[in-house]
Amino acid sequence: MNSLLLTGGRVIDPANRLDTRADVLISQGKIVAVGADAAAKAPADVERMDVSSQVVCPGLIDMHVHLREPGQVAKETIATGTAAAARGGFTSVVCMPNTSPAIDNAGTVALIDERAAEQGIVNVYVTGAITKNLAGEEMAPIGSLKKAGVVAITDDGHCVQNNELMRRALEYAKMFDLPVLDHCQDETLGTDGVMHEGYWSIALGLRGWPAAGEEMIVARNILLAEATGARVHCQHVSAAGSVRLLREAKKRGLPVSGEACPHHFTLTDAAVAGSEKFIEVDGKGVFGLDASHGVLPSWPAYDTNFKVNPPFGSAHDREAILEGLVDGTLEVLCSDHAPHCDYEKEVEFDYAPFGITGLETELALSLMQLYHSKRLGLSELIAKFTVAPARLLHLSKGTLSVGAEADVTVFDRDRKWVFEKSGSASKASNSPFYGWPLRGKAVATIVGGRKVWTEQGELAKV
Ligand SMILES: [Zn+2]
């Protein structure tokens, strides 16, 4: 394998508390040197990439992705999902077990590993189910899932409603040193809701889903984490009350954590009423960042690409998530990339499946809402995409330490661009962010020392 020298970039490696202008030398798939001596150590035939106006950081990790394979390959495949990840700047993804069949046995884990080795262009880590077929009735074989290599267990898409079963699962998971990730949703409170319960659900005549439906399970998880000592990680936190509960629990030293998705800290329930209403009511902080874009996105009311689980909350919820990210209550950023077919989404709002794609827009939206808005430094933001998920899931990733596998993301924090379907590698087109003026973009994604995606031509300009 050839050597690659990334020259002159701003190298940010939160795991090593590094933020400096430096060269990075990659050879034989590993990080060989970072700093002034990197160029001197490079062989004569080294390939050079000038990244002097870019940020160079450990390869980004998205720990919440639905790749839809096996069984739902009309929506996405490991090939297209990992291609979308690479375009978004992600070198590793963690896939959820709500496939068909579900990832509740060692055989399915092996199948995904095999496909990922053949067709994936970024690293694919697998999660196993907590319960068989994610039905919430009987525990999945957690020991054999661990042996097969899962990095965590979750029933994502569903939530274990039986508290006794959840307690036993936590005890098992602790024995096997597996983190438990939970999609927090009390089904008795959110049964038939299609959007956040509040002013807009009433105005639009849609069935509401109260924030307490999430908060209830976050509280349950905190109590069970305290009782069992097992780690519980709350997925895609969307409600202010959930953030508050997690903050208090962490203050008491309990083994709980949380993640947030860009759509939950960018959009609000007003977005379901269409772009005009959203921009008028809750969009100012988002679009007002830079008027020079000149274009504002437009979408109609009841657009099913704004139907997501959990639903977009109120502006108060959005602010609470941003605060939770800033004060460290929520330590992980991820997409909940959930591709669907066009025909599935082209139905009435009530009948459309929940979920939107996110791998290609999450870095830009995170930069806009956290960094460009001056809420969070670049290093703190990158940590939530690298060292934080790596530590949580015990992955040997998320750092540019010498000797580490050379997973590297190069991105332009200021690049202005507009997300279009034609520029997407995903098989699906259920994104609410088409036509959005975005700021910040990955320009090169390097996995194990190999450039799996670069923005050719544009890179040459820098
Ligand atoms: Zn979920």
Short mmCIF file of C-alpha atoms and ligand atoms in Angstrom, two decimals:
data_model
loop_
_atom_site.label_atom_id
_atom_site.label_comp_id
_atom_site.label_asym_id
_atom_site.label_seq_id
_atom_site.Cartn_x
_atom_site.Cartn_y
_atom_site.Cartn_z
CA MET A 1 0.00 0.00 0.00
CA ASN A 2 1.27 3.46 -0.86
CA SER A 3 2.07 6.23 1.55
CA LEU A 4 0.04 9.40 1.77
CA LEU A 5 1.11 12.75 3.23
CA LEU A 6 -1.58 15.23 4.17
CA THR A 7 0.18 18.58 4.27
CA GLY A 8 -0.56 21.79 6.12
CA GLY A 9 -4.00 21.01 7.54
CA ARG A 10 -5.40 22.01 10.91
CA VAL A 11 -5.11 18.68 12.69
CA ILE A 12 -7.68 18.19 15.45
CA ASP A 13 -7.48 14.97 17.45
CA PRO A 14 -9.59 15.35 20.61
CA ALA A 15 -8.44 11.97 21.98
CA ASN A 16 -4.90 13.38 22.19
CA ARG A 17 -5.98 16.97 22.96
CA LEU A 18 -4.31 18.03 19.74
CA ASP A 19 -5.33 21.08 17.72
CA THR A 20 -2.46 22.34 15.59
CA ARG A 21 -1.32 22.94 12.03
CA ALA A 22 0.60 19.82 11.03
CA ASP A 23 1.34 17.22 8.40
CA VAL A 24 -0.01 13.69 8.74
CA LEU A 25 1.86 10.72 7.28
CA ILE A 26 -0.04 7.54 6.51
CA SER A 27 1.71 4.35 5.46
CA GLN A 28 0.66 0.69 5.23
CA GLY A 29 -2.79 1.67 6.43
CA LYS A 30 -1.54 3.19 9.68
CA ILE A 31 -0.86 6.66 11.05
CA VAL A 32 2.94 6.90 11.01
CA ALA A 33 3.58 10.49 12.08
CA VAL A 34 1.71 13.67 12.96
CA GLY A 35 3.66 16.92 13.12
CA ALA A 36 6.85 18.57 11.90
CA ASP A 37 8.68 15.28 11.36
CA ALA A 38 5.98 13.72 9.18
CA ALA A 39 7.35 15.10 5.90
CA ALA A 40 10.90 14.06 6.79
CA LYS A 41 9.77 10.50 7.47
CA ALA A 42 7.89 10.22 4.19
CA PRO A 43 9.36 8.04 1.43
CA ALA A 44 10.41 9.78 -1.80
CA ASP A 45 7.44 8.44 -3.76
CA VAL A 46 4.85 9.52 -1.20
CA GLU A 47 1.56 10.84 -2.54
CA ARG A 48 0.95 14.36 -1.26
CA MET A 49 -2.39 15.94 -0.62
CA ASP A 50 -2.43 19.67 0.13
CA VAL A 51 -5.07 20.16 2.82
CA SER A 52 -3.84 23.54 4.02
CA SER A 53 -7.27 25.16 4.21
CA GLN A 54 -8.92 22.08 5.67
CA VAL A 55 -9.48 20.37 9.00
CA VAL A 56 -7.91 16.91 9.38
CA CYS A 57 -9.43 14.75 12.11
CA PRO A 58 -9.89 11.10 13.08
CA GLY A 59 -12.36 9.36 10.78
CA LEU A 60 -15.88 10.23 11.88
CA ILE A 61 -18.04 7.49 13.44
CA ASP A 62 -21.82 7.40 13.11
CA MET A 63 -23.11 5.04 15.79
CA HIS A 64 -26.75 5.09 14.65
CA VAL A 65 -27.33 3.99 11.05
CA HIS A 66 -29.93 1.79 9.36
CA LEU A 67 -28.25 0.02 6.41
CA ARG A 68 -31.42 -2.03 5.69
CA GLU A 69 -29.49 -5.12 4.69
CA PRO A 70 -30.47 -7.94 4.88
CA GLY A 71 -34.05 -7.92 3.74
CA GLN A 72 -34.88 -4.32 2.85
CA VAL A 73 -32.45 -3.68 0.03
CA ALA A 74 -34.97 -1.63 -1.95
CA LYS A 75 -34.43 1.08 0.67
CA GLU A 76 -30.64 0.88 1.02
CA THR A 77 -27.81 -1.62 0.85
CA ILE A 78 -24.49 -1.96 2.60
CA ALA A 79 -22.88 -0.72 -0.63
CA THR A 80 -25.04 2.41 -1.02
CA GLY A 81 -25.27 3.14 2.70
CA THR A 82 -21.51 3.03 3.19
CA ALA A 83 -21.04 5.13 0.03
CA ALA A 84 -23.32 7.76 1.56
CA ALA A 85 -21.32 7.52 4.78
CA ALA A 86 -18.05 8.11 2.90
CA ARG A 87 -19.52 11.18 1.17
CA GLY A 88 -20.60 12.51 4.52
CA GLY A 89 -17.08 12.10 5.93
CA PHE A 90 -17.76 8.94 7.94
CA THR A 91 -15.21 6.14 8.08
CA SER A 92 -17.22 3.92 10.43
CA VAL A 93 -20.91 3.26 10.87
CA VAL A 94 -22.75 1.22 13.47
CA CYS A 95 -25.80 -0.48 11.99
CA MET A 96 -29.07 -1.14 13.79
CA PRO A 97 -30.64 -4.61 14.10
CA ASN A 98 -34.16 -3.92 12.75
CA THR A 99 -33.40 -5.66 9.46
CA SER A 100 -35.27 -8.62 8.01
CA PRO A 101 -34.45 -11.03 9.54
CA ALA A 102 -33.54 -9.02 12.61
CA ILE A 103 -29.98 -9.15 13.91
CA ASP A 104 -30.88 -11.36 16.87
CA ASN A 105 -28.55 -14.27 16.13
CA ALA A 106 -24.90 -14.93 15.30
CA GLY A 107 -25.71 -16.03 11.72
CA THR A 108 -27.10 -12.65 10.72
CA VAL A 109 -24.12 -10.89 12.27
CA ALA A 110 -21.81 -13.09 10.18
CA LEU A 111 -23.84 -12.37 7.05
CA ILE A 112 -23.53 -8.61 7.53
CA ASP A 113 -19.80 -8.88 8.30
CA GLU A 114 -19.33 -10.81 5.07
CA ARG A 115 -21.35 -8.36 2.94
CA ALA A 116 -19.61 -5.41 4.55
CA ALA A 117 -16.21 -6.91 3.77
CA GLU A 118 -17.24 -7.42 0.14
CA GLN A 119 -19.29 -4.32 -0.55
CA GLY A 120 -18.80 -1.79 2.22
CA ILE A 121 -16.36 1.05 1.63
CA VAL A 122 -16.26 2.16 5.26
CA ASN A 123 -16.05 0.10 8.46
CA VAL A 124 -19.34 -1.46 9.50
CA TYR A 125 -19.95 -2.35 13.14
CA VAL A 126 -23.01 -4.36 14.04
CA THR A 127 -25.44 -4.11 16.94
CA GLY A 128 -27.54 -7.05 18.07
CA ALA A 129 -31.12 -7.07 19.28
CA ILE A 130 -32.05 -7.04 22.96
CA THR A 131 -35.06 -9.28 22.31
CA LYS A 132 -35.80 -11.94 19.71
CA ASN A 133 -37.13 -10.37 16.52
CA LEU A 134 -37.25 -7.08 18.46
CA ALA A 135 -40.62 -8.24 19.72
CA GLY A 136 -39.94 -7.27 23.32
CA GLU A 137 -40.99 -10.67 24.64
CA GLU A 138 -37.98 -12.92 24.98
CA MET A 139 -34.35 -12.05 25.39
CA ALA A 140 -32.06 -12.54 22.38
CA PRO A 141 -28.98 -14.78 22.92
CA ILE A 142 -26.82 -11.93 24.15
CA GLY A 143 -23.75 -14.08 24.88
CA SER A 144 -23.61 -15.56 21.40
CA LEU A 145 -24.25 -12.13 19.85
CA LYS A 146 -21.27 -10.80 21.78
CA LYS A 147 -19.18 -13.74 20.62
CA ALA A 148 -20.25 -12.99 17.04
CA GLY A 149 -18.85 -9.49 17.45
CA VAL A 150 -21.72 -7.09 18.11
CA VAL A 151 -20.58 -3.83 19.73
CA ALA A 152 -23.83 -3.16 21.62
CA ILE A 153 -27.40 -4.35 21.91
CA THR A 154 -30.55 -2.38 21.10
CA ASP A 155 -34.09 -2.96 19.91
CA ASP A 156 -33.93 0.32 17.98
CA GLY A 157 -37.09 1.08 16.08
CA HIS A 158 -38.79 -0.51 19.04
CA CYS A 159 -38.41 -0.11 22.78
CA VAL A 160 -38.54 -2.91 25.34
CA GLN A 161 -41.74 -2.11 27.24
CA ASN A 162 -41.42 -4.80 29.89
CA ASN A 163 -39.32 -3.35 32.70
CA GLU A 164 -38.47 -6.75 34.16
CA LEU A 165 -37.16 -7.97 30.81
CA MET A 166 -35.15 -4.77 30.38
CA ARG A 167 -33.67 -5.25 33.84
CA ARG A 168 -32.56 -8.83 33.03
CA ALA A 169 -31.15 -7.72 29.68
CA LEU A 170 -29.11 -5.04 31.44
CA GLU A 171 -27.75 -7.61 33.89
CA TYR A 172 -26.73 -9.91 31.04
CA ALA A 173 -25.25 -7.06 29.03
CA LYS A 174 -23.19 -6.00 32.01
CA MET A 175 -21.82 -9.52 32.38
CA PHE A 176 -20.73 -9.42 28.74
CA ASP A 177 -19.50 -5.83 28.98
CA LEU A 178 -21.89 -4.74 26.23
CA PRO A 179 -23.44 -1.28 26.24
CA VAL A 180 -27.23 -1.20 25.89
CA LEU A 181 -28.63 1.42 23.51
CA ASP A 182 -32.28 2.27 23.90
CA HIS A 183 -34.83 3.85 21.60
CA CYS A 184 -36.83 5.49 24.40
CA GLN A 185 -40.53 5.31 23.65
CA ASP A 186 -43.37 4.36 25.96
CA GLU A 187 -45.80 2.71 23.61
CA THR A 188 -48.82 3.34 25.81
CA LEU A 189 -48.19 7.07 25.59
CA GLY A 190 -47.15 7.37 21.98
CA THR A 191 -49.20 4.60 20.41
CA ASP A 192 -50.70 6.26 17.37
CA GLY A 193 -49.01 9.66 17.35
CA VAL A 194 -47.43 10.83 14.10
CA MET A 195 -45.85 14.10 15.29
CA HIS A 196 -44.93 15.97 18.47
CA GLU A 197 -47.96 16.78 20.61
CA GLY A 198 -48.35 20.53 20.87
CA TYR A 199 -49.70 23.59 19.09
CA TRP A 200 -48.79 22.33 15.63
CA SER A 201 -50.31 18.86 15.99
CA ILE A 202 -53.59 20.57 16.91
CA ALA A 203 -53.30 23.19 14.16
CA LEU A 204 -52.55 20.51 11.55
CA GLY A 205 -55.09 18.01 12.84
CA LEU A 206 -52.48 15.28 13.30
CA ARG A 207 -52.34 12.87 16.21
CA GLY A 208 -49.83 14.06 18.78
CA TRP A 209 -47.14 12.14 20.58
CA PRO A 210 -46.28 13.62 23.98
CA ALA A 211 -42.69 14.28 25.02
CA ALA A 212 -43.48 12.31 28.20
CA GLY A 213 -43.54 9.18 26.01
CA GLU A 214 -39.76 9.52 25.67
CA GLU A 215 -39.03 10.99 29.11
CA MET A 216 -40.84 8.13 30.84
CA ILE A 217 -38.45 5.56 29.35
CA VAL A 218 -35.37 7.72 29.89
CA ALA A 219 -36.37 7.86 33.58
CA ARG A 220 -36.94 4.08 33.59
CA ASN A 221 -33.51 3.52 32.07
CA ILE A 222 -31.85 5.74 34.64
CA LEU A 223 -33.49 3.80 37.48
CA LEU A 224 -32.44 0.47 35.96
CA ALA A 225 -28.89 1.68 35.32
CA GLU A 226 -28.72 2.61 38.99
CA ALA A 227 -30.17 -0.72 40.09
CA THR A 228 -27.98 -2.91 37.89
CA GLY A 229 -24.83 -0.84 37.35
CA ALA A 230 -25.12 -1.53 33.62
CA ARG A 231 -24.53 1.20 31.05
CA VAL A 232 -27.58 2.53 29.26
CA HIS A 233 -27.26 4.89 26.33
CA CYS A 234 -30.39 6.80 25.26
CA GLN A 235 -30.67 7.06 21.50
CA HIS A 236 -31.79 10.13 19.48
CA VAL A 237 -32.82 12.23 22.48
CA SER A 238 -35.53 14.65 21.35
CA ALA A 239 -37.18 16.12 24.45
CA ALA A 240 -36.06 18.76 26.93
CA GLY A 241 -37.18 16.58 29.85
CA SER A 242 -34.96 13.73 28.68
CA VAL A 243 -31.93 16.02 28.62
CA ARG A 244 -32.73 17.25 32.14
CA LEU A 245 -33.13 13.69 33.47
CA LEU A 246 -29.84 12.58 31.92
CA ARG A 247 -28.04 15.65 33.24
CA GLU A 248 -29.20 14.94 36.80
CA ALA A 249 -28.37 11.23 36.52
CA LYS A 250 -24.87 11.95 35.23
CA LYS A 251 -24.31 14.39 38.06
CA ARG A 252 -24.99 11.48 40.42
CA GLY A 253 -22.37 9.46 38.57
CA LEU A 254 -24.72 6.92 37.01
CA PRO A 255 -23.57 5.01 33.88
CA VAL A 256 -25.95 6.70 31.45
CA SER A 257 -25.31 8.65 28.28
CA GLY A 258 -27.18 10.14 25.35
CA GLU A 259 -26.93 11.02 21.69
CA ALA A 260 -28.54 13.69 19.51
CA CYS A 261 -29.30 13.84 15.80
CA PRO A 262 -28.95 17.04 13.73
CA HIS A 263 -32.57 16.98 12.57
CA HIS A 264 -33.72 17.21 16.21
CA PHE A 265 -31.54 20.23 16.94
CA THR A 266 -32.22 21.95 13.60
CA LEU A 267 -35.91 21.43 12.87
CA THR A 268 -38.98 21.75 15.10
CA ASP A 269 -42.58 20.55 14.93
CA ALA A 270 -43.42 23.76 13.02
CA ALA A 271 -41.57 22.23 10.04
CA VAL A 272 -44.49 19.83 9.53
CA ALA A 273 -46.58 22.92 8.69
CA GLY A 274 -44.29 23.69 5.73
CA SER A 275 -41.24 25.84 5.07
CA GLU A 276 -42.95 29.23 5.31
CA LYS A 277 -44.31 28.56 8.76
CA PHE A 278 -41.07 27.00 9.95
CA ILE A 279 -38.90 29.85 8.71
CA GLU A 280 -41.29 32.42 10.17
CA VAL A 281 -41.67 30.75 13.55
CA ASP A 282 -38.56 28.70 14.40
CA GLY A 283 -36.18 28.95 11.46
CA LYS A 284 -34.46 32.24 12.09
CA GLY A 285 -31.58 30.93 14.13
CA VAL A 286 -30.92 28.32 11.47
CA PHE A 287 -31.19 30.32 8.28
CA GLY A 288 -30.11 33.63 9.75
CA LEU A 289 -26.56 32.39 10.07
CA ASP A 290 -25.62 33.60 6.66
CA ALA A 291 -27.89 35.64 4.46
CA SER A 292 -25.42 35.48 1.58
CA HIS A 293 -26.76 32.10 0.57
CA GLY A 294 -29.64 33.90 -1.08
CA VAL A 295 -31.79 30.79 -1.40
CA LEU A 296 -34.12 29.40 1.17
CA PRO A 297 -35.46 25.87 0.94
CA SER A 298 -39.12 25.28 0.40
CA TRP A 299 -41.41 22.38 1.26
CA PRO A 300 -45.16 21.95 1.70
CA ALA A 301 -47.15 21.22 4.84
CA TYR A 302 -47.60 17.50 5.64
CA ASP A 303 -44.38 16.60 3.78
CA THR A 304 -43.66 13.02 4.91
CA ASN A 305 -39.91 13.69 4.80
CA PHE A 306 -40.57 15.55 8.03
CA LYS A 307 -42.04 12.49 9.73
CA VAL A 308 -39.50 10.96 12.02
CA ASN A 309 -39.34 8.86 15.19
CA PRO A 310 -39.02 10.42 17.69
CA PRO A 311 -40.69 13.47 16.16
CA PHE A 312 -39.21 16.97 15.97
CA GLY A 313 -39.99 18.68 19.26
CA SER A 314 -40.75 22.30 20.08
CA ALA A 315 -38.24 25.15 19.86
CA HIS A 316 -37.77 24.67 23.62
CA ASP A 317 -36.83 21.02 23.09
CA ARG A 318 -34.43 21.98 20.30
CA GLU A 319 -32.71 24.52 22.56
CA ALA A 320 -32.47 21.97 25.39
CA ILE A 321 -30.76 19.45 23.07
CA LEU A 322 -28.25 22.10 21.97
CA GLU A 323 -27.59 22.96 25.63
CA GLY A 324 -27.18 19.26 26.43
CA LEU A 325 -24.60 18.94 23.68
CA VAL A 326 -22.75 22.03 24.90
CA ASP A 327 -22.58 21.01 28.58
CA GLY A 328 -21.67 17.39 27.79
CA THR A 329 -24.93 15.76 28.89
CA LEU A 330 -25.25 14.44 25.33
CA GLU A 331 -21.82 13.19 24.32
CA VAL A 332 -22.51 11.66 20.91
CA LEU A 333 -23.67 13.07 17.56
CA CYS A 334 -25.18 10.65 15.03
CA SER A 335 -27.68 10.61 12.18
CA ASP A 336 -30.28 7.86 12.70
CA HIS A 337 -29.94 7.49 8.90
CA ALA A 338 -33.25 5.76 8.07
CA PRO A 339 -33.73 5.31 4.31
CA HIS A 340 -37.13 4.46 2.81
CA CYS A 341 -38.43 3.99 -0.76
CA ASP A 342 -40.16 6.91 -2.47
CA TYR A 343 -43.39 4.96 -2.85
CA GLU A 344 -43.50 4.32 0.89
CA LYS A 345 -43.17 8.02 1.67
CA GLU A 346 -45.52 9.19 -1.09
CA VAL A 347 -48.65 8.57 0.96
CA GLU A 348 -50.68 10.52 3.50
CA PHE A 349 -48.74 11.73 6.53
CA ASP A 350 -50.55 9.27 8.81
CA TYR A 351 -49.48 6.27 6.74
CA ALA A 352 -45.88 7.10 5.86
CA PRO A 353 -43.08 5.27 7.68
CA PHE A 354 -41.02 7.24 10.19
CA GLY A 355 -37.46 8.17 9.32
CA ILE A 356 -35.17 10.28 7.18
CA THR A 357 -31.69 9.89 5.70
CA GLY A 358 -28.88 11.79 7.34
CA LEU A 359 -25.36 10.56 6.64
CA GLU A 360 -24.58 13.22 4.04
CA THR A 361 -25.94 16.25 5.90
CA GLU A 362 -25.12 15.58 9.55
CA LEU A 363 -21.62 17.07 9.56
CA ALA A 364 -22.80 20.32 7.93
CA LEU A 365 -25.87 20.68 10.17
CA SER A 366 -23.78 19.97 13.27
CA LEU A 367 -21.20 22.55 12.23
CA MET A 368 -23.93 25.11 11.54
CA GLN A 369 -25.91 24.60 14.72
CA LEU A 370 -22.99 24.07 17.09
CA TYR A 371 -19.78 25.53 15.69
CA HIS A 372 -20.79 28.35 13.33
CA SER A 373 -23.36 29.46 15.90
CA LYS A 374 -20.44 29.73 18.37
CA ARG A 375 -21.93 27.31 20.86
CA LEU A 376 -19.17 24.70 20.70
CA GLY A 377 -15.52 24.61 19.67
CA LEU A 378 -14.40 22.52 16.72
CA SER A 379 -12.51 20.05 18.89
CA GLU A 380 -15.49 19.48 21.22
CA LEU A 381 -17.73 18.93 18.20
CA ILE A 382 -15.32 16.46 16.57
CA ALA A 383 -15.05 14.56 19.87
CA LYS A 384 -18.77 13.76 19.68
CA PHE A 385 -18.21 12.12 16.29
CA THR A 386 -14.96 10.33 17.16
CA VAL A 387 -13.55 9.59 20.59
CA ALA A 388 -16.94 9.65 22.36
CA PRO A 389 -18.65 6.91 20.31
CA ALA A 390 -15.36 4.94 20.18
CA ARG A 391 -15.08 4.92 23.99
CA LEU A 392 -18.74 4.12 24.50
CA LEU A 393 -18.64 1.11 22.17
CA HIS A 394 -15.04 0.08 22.95
CA LEU A 395 -13.92 0.60 19.33
CA SER A 396 -10.21 0.98 18.61
CA LYS A 397 -11.05 4.02 16.50
CA GLY A 398 -11.53 7.74 16.84
CA THR A 399 -7.89 8.87 17.17
CA LEU A 400 -4.92 9.90 15.05
CA SER A 401 -2.42 8.36 17.49
CA VAL A 402 0.71 6.99 15.84
CA GLY A 403 0.12 3.31 15.08
CA ALA A 404 -3.65 3.68 14.85
CA GLU A 405 -5.47 2.51 11.75
CA ALA A 406 -5.46 5.39 9.28
CA ASP A 407 -9.12 6.37 9.30
CA VAL A 408 -9.05 10.08 8.57
CA THR A 409 -11.64 12.68 7.61
CA VAL A 410 -10.67 15.90 5.86
CA PHE A 411 -13.33 18.59 5.86
CA ASP A 412 -13.83 22.23 4.95
CA ARG A 413 -15.61 23.82 7.88
CA ASP A 414 -16.72 26.85 5.87
CA ARG A 415 -17.69 25.38 2.51
CA LYS A 416 -21.10 26.59 1.38
CA TRP A 417 -23.09 24.12 -0.62
CA VAL A 418 -26.62 23.01 -1.31
CA PHE A 419 -27.66 19.41 -0.68
CA GLU A 420 -29.32 17.90 -3.77
CA LYS A 421 -30.54 14.41 -4.53
CA SER A 422 -28.18 14.28 -7.52
CA GLY A 423 -25.25 14.65 -5.15
CA SER A 424 -26.31 11.81 -2.89
CA ALA A 425 -24.98 8.25 -2.86
CA SER A 426 -27.87 6.86 -0.83
CA LYS A 427 -30.43 4.74 -2.60
CA ALA A 428 -33.15 6.65 -0.80
CA SER A 429 -34.33 10.24 -1.17
CA ASN A 430 -36.25 10.78 2.04
CA SER A 431 -34.28 13.75 3.31
CA PRO A 432 -35.93 16.94 4.55
CA PHE A 433 -32.76 18.86 3.70
CA TYR A 434 -32.77 18.90 -0.11
CA GLY A 435 -32.32 22.45 -1.33
CA TRP A 436 -30.93 23.60 2.00
CA PRO A 437 -28.00 26.00 2.00
CA LEU A 438 -25.44 24.23 4.16
CA ARG A 439 -22.07 25.20 5.55
CA GLY A 440 -19.24 22.73 6.07
CA LYS A 441 -18.44 19.65 4.00
CA ALA A 442 -16.21 16.59 3.98
CA VAL A 443 -13.72 16.70 1.10
CA ALA A 444 -11.83 13.45 1.64
CA THR A 445 -12.61 10.26 3.52
CA ILE A 446 -9.74 7.87 4.18
CA VAL A 447 -10.34 4.37 5.56
CA GLY A 448 -7.37 2.23 6.59
CA GLY A 449 -5.07 4.50 4.58
CA ARG A 450 -7.17 4.26 1.42
CA LYS A 451 -9.00 7.25 -0.03
CA VAL A 452 -12.53 5.90 -0.37
CA TRP A 453 -14.01 9.23 -1.38
CA THR A 454 -12.56 12.60 -2.40
CA GLU A 455 -14.05 15.69 -3.87
CA GLN A 456 -11.72 15.74 -6.85
CA GLY A 457 -10.94 19.01 -8.55
CA GLU A 458 -12.21 21.08 -5.68
CA LEU A 459 -9.42 19.68 -3.54
CA ALA A 460 -6.84 20.66 -6.11
CA LYS A 461 -7.79 24.32 -5.68
CA VAL A 462 -6.75 24.62 -2.07
ZN ZN B 1 -34.74 4.70 16.95
#
